[in-house]
Short mmCIF file of C-alpha atoms and ligand atoms in Angstrom, two decimals:
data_model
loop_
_atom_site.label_atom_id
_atom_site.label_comp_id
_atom_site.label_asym_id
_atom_site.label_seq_id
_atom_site.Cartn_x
_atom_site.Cartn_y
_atom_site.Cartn_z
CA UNK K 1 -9.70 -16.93 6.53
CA UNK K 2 -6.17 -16.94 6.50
CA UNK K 3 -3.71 -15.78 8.71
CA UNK K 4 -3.27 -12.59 10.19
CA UNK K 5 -0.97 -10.02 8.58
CA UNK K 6 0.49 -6.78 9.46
CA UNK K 7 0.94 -3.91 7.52
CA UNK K 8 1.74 -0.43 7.69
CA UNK K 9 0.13 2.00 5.98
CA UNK K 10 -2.23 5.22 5.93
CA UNK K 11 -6.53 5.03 5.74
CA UNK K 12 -6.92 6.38 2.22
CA UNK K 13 -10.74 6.26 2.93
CA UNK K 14 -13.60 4.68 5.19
CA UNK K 15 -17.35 3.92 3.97
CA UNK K 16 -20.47 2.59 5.36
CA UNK K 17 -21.04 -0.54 4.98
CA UNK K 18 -24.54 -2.28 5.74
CA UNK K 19 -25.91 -1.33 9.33
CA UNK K 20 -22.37 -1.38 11.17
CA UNK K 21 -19.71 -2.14 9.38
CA UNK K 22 -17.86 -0.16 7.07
CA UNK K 23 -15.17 -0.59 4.24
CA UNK K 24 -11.63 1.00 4.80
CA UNK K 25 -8.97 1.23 1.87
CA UNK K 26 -5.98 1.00 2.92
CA UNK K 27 -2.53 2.29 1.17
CA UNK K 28 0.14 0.49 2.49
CA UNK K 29 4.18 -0.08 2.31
CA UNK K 30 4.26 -4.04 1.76
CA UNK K 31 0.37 -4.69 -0.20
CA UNK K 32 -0.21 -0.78 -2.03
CA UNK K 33 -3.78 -0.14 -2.00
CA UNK K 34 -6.21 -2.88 -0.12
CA UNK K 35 -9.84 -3.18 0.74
CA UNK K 36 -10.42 -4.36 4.48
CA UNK K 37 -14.05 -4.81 6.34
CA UNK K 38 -14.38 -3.68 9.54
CA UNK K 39 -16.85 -5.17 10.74
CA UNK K 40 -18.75 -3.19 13.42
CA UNK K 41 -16.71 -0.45 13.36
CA UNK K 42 -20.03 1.89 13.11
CA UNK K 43 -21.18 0.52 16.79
CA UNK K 44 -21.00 2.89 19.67
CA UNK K 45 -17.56 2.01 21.67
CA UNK K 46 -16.35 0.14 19.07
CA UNK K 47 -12.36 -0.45 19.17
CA UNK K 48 -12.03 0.19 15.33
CA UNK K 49 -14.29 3.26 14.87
CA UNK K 50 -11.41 5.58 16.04
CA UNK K 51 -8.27 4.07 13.98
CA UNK K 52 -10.32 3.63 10.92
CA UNK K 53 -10.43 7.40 10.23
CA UNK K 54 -8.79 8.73 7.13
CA UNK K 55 -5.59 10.15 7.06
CA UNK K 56 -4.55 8.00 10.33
CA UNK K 57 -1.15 6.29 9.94
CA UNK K 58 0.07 3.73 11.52
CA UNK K 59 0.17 -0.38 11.84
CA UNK K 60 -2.36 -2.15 10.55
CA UNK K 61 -3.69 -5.76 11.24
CA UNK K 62 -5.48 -7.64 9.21
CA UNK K 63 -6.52 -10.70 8.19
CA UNK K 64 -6.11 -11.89 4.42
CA UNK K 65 -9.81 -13.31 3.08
CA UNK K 66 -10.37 -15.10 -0.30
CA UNK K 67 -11.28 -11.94 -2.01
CA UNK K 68 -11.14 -9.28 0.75
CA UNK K 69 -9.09 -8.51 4.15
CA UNK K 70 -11.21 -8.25 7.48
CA UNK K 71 -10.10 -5.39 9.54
CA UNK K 72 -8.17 -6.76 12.37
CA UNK K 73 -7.12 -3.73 14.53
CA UNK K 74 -3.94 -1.11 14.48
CA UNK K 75 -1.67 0.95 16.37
CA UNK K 76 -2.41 4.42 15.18
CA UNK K 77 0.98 6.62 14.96
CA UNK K 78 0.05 9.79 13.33
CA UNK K 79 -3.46 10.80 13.60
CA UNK K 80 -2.77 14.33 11.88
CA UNK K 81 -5.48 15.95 14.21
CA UNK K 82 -4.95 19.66 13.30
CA UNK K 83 -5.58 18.57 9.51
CA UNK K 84 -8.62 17.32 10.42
CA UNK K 85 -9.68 20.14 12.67
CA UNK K 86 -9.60 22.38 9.69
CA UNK K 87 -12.51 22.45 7.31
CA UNK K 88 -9.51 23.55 4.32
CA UNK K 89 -6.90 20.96 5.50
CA UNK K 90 -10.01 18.01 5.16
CA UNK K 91 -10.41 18.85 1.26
CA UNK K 92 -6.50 18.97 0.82
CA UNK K 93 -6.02 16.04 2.34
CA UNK K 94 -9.21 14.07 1.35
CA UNK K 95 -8.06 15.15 -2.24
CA UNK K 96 -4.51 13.57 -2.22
CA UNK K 97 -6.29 9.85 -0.54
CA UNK K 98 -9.11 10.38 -3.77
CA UNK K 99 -6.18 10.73 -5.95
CA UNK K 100 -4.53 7.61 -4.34
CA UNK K 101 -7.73 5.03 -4.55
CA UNK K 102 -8.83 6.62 -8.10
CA UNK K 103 -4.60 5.59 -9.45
CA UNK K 104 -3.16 2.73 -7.14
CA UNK K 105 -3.22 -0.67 -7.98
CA UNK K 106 -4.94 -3.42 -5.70
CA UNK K 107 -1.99 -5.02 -4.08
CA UNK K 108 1.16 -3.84 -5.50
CA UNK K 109 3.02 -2.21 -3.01
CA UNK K 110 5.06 1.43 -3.43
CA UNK K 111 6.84 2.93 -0.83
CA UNK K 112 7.81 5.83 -2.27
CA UNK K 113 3.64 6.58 -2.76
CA UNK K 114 3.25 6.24 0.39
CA UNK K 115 6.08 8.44 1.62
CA UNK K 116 4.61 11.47 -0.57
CA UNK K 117 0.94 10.95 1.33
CA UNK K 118 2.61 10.80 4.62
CA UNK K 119 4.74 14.11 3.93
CA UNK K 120 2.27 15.54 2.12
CA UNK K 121 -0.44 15.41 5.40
CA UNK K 122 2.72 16.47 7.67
CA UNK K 123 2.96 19.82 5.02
CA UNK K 124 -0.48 20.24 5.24
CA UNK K 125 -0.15 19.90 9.33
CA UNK K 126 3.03 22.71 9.39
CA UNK K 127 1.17 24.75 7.67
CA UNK K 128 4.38 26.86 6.31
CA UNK K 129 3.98 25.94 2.73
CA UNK K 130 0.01 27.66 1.38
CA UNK K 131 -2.50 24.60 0.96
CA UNK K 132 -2.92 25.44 -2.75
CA UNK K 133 1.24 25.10 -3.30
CA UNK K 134 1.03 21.86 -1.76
CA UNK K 135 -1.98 20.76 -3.66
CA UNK K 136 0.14 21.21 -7.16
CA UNK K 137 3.61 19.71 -5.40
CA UNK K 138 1.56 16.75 -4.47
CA UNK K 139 -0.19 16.51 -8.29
CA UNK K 140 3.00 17.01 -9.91
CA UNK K 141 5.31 14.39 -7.93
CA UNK K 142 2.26 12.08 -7.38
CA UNK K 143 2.28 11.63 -11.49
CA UNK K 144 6.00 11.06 -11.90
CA UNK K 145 5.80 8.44 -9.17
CA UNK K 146 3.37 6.99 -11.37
CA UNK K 147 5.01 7.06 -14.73
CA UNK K 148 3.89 10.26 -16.20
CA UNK K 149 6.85 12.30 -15.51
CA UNK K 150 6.75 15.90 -17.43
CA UNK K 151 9.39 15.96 -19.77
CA UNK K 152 10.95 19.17 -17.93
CA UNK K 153 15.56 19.11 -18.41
CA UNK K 154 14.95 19.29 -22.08
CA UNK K 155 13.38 20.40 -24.53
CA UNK K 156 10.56 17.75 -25.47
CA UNK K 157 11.19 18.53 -29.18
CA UNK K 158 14.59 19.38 -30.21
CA UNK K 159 16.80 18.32 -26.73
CA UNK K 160 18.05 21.83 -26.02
CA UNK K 161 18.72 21.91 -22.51
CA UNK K 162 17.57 25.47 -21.51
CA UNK K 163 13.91 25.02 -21.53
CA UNK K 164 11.16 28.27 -21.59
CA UNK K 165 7.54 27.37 -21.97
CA UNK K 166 5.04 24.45 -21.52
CA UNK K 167 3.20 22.74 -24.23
CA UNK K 168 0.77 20.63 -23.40
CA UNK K 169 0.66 18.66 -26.34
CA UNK K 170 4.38 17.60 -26.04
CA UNK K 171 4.20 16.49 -22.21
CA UNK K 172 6.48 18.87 -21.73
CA UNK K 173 8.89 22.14 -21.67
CA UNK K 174 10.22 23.21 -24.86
CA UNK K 175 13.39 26.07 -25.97
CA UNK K 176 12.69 29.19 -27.41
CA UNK K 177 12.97 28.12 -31.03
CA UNK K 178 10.44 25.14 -31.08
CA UNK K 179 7.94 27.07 -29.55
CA UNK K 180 7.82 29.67 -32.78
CA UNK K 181 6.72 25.87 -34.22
CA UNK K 182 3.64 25.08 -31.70
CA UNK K 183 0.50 26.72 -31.39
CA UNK K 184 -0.16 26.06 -27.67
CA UNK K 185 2.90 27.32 -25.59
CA UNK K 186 2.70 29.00 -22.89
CA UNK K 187 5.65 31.13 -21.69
CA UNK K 188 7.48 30.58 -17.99
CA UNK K 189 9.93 32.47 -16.34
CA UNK K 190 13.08 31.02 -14.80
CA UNK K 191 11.81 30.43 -11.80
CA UNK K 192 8.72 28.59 -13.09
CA UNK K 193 10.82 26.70 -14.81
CA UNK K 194 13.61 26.28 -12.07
CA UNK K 195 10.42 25.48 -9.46
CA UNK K 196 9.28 22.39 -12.22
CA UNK K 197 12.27 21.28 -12.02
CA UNK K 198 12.80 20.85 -8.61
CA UNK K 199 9.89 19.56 -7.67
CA UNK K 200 10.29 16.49 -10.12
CA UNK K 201 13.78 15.88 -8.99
CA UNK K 202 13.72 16.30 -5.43
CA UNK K 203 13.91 13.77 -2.68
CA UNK K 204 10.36 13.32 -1.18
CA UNK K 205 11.57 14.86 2.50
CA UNK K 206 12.59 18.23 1.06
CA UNK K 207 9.57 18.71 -1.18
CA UNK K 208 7.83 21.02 1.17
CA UNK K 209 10.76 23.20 2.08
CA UNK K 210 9.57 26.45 -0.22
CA UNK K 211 8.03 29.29 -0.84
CA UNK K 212 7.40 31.26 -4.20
CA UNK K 213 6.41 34.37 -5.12
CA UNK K 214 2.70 34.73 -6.18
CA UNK K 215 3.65 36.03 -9.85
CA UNK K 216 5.57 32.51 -9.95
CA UNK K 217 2.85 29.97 -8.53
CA UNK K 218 0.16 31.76 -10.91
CA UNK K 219 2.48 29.91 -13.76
CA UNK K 220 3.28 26.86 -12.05
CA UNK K 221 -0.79 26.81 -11.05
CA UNK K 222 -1.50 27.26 -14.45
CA UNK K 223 0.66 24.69 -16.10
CA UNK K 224 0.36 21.95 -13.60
CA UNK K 225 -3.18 22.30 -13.32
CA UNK K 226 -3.19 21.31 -17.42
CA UNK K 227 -0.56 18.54 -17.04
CA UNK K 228 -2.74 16.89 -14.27
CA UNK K 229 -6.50 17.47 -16.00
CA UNK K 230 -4.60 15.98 -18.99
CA UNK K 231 -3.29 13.13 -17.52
CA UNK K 232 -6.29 12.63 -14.81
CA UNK K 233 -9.85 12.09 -16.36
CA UNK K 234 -11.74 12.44 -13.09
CA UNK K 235 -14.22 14.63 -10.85
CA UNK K 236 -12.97 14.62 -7.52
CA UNK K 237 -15.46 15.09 -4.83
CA UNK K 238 -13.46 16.97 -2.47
CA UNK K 239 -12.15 19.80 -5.07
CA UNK K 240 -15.99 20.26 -5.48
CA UNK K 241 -16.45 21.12 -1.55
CA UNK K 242 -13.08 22.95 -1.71
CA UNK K 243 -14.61 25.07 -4.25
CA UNK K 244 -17.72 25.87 -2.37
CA UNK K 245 -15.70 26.88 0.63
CA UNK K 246 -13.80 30.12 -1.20
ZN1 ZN I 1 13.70 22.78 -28.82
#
């Protein structure tokens, strides 16, 4: 083993691991994503069976192994308690850590990744922004962080600025005249639009600071949820036990 290290970071996700141990991914500022084993964290009164909970934020100690970490302790700062005392706020929040482990590199650190989880479980916690908003802020932002911004100021064909529908096959918002020339666009108002827009160019801390109207997030619902399924190739447990809750 090498030395100790310490890191700060949020529990993406904690397994079971033989009869006592169990395997926490970790998302953190200075490493990204990293696999530590805790080793007895499943005994009764065991120090680490507390601050290896998802969604708990804090500082992290480890120590760096040949090809894994071994879970070394923390000092837990957020443990975002009324998230996980509701049943809804558990799939939200579960969902955006999946998300994390399914896209993050091993090792490569991102602060700005990190930011959005931490905001996005404080949103979740406030409760003044509806879960299912969040949900498509978070899948929006979370794919521009990670390269696949929506083409969204312009039009993704001709480079007219005002922009009026999504096409999926572009990547993107198009004007009025290219859409006569595609067969799958799908017409926005200006507050869809304006509401796209926002979200991809706003600072992380003032993501969660609206509301829409329903007639609104039925378009935004409807073209994010397109962009991401396009983008994202994966069954994610906890949308499965989100759906069985409704
Ligand atoms: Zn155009």
């Amino acid at each position: 083993m090498k030395e100790k290290v310490e890191l700060t970071g949020i529990v993406l996700g904690s397994y079971p691991v033989k009869d006592y141990d169990k395997r926490v991914v970790l998302l953190t500022k200075e490493r990204g994503k990293i696999t530590a084993f805790a080793n007895g964290a499943r005994k009764m009164n065991s120090a680490f069976s507390g601050i290896t909970e998802p969604f708990n934020y804090g500082k992290f100690s480890v120590y760096e192994g040949y090809d894994a970490y071994r879970f070394a302790g923390g000092e837990i700062k957020e443990y975002f308690q009324k998230v996980k005392n509701d049943i809804e706020g558990i799939c939200y929040g579960s969902y955006f850590c999946e998300i994390l482990e399914y896209l993050c590199v091993e090792g490569v650190g991102d602060a700005d990744i990190l930011n959005l989880l931490y905001m996005s479980l404080k949103a979740l916690e406030k409760k003044i922004v509806p879960y299912n908003l969040i949900r498509r802020i978070y899948e929006l932002k979370v794919l521009s962080l990670e390269g696949e911004m929506m083409s969204a100021f312009f039009c993704a064909k001709c480079g007219e600025e005002k922009v009026t529908s999504f096409v999926s096959s572009l990547n993107g918002l198009v004007c009025d005249d290219c859409k006569k020339y595609v067969s799958d666009s799908y017409s926005m108002s200006e507050s869809a639009v304006y509401t796209i827009q926002y979200i991809l160019s706003s600072p992380i801390n003032k993501l969660y600071s609206f509301n829409i109207k329903e007639d609104v997030f039925a378009q935004l619902d409807h073209v994010i949820d397109i962009y991401f399924t396009e983008h994202i190739d994966k069954k994610f447990k906890s949308l499965e036990i989100l759906s069985t809750l409704a």
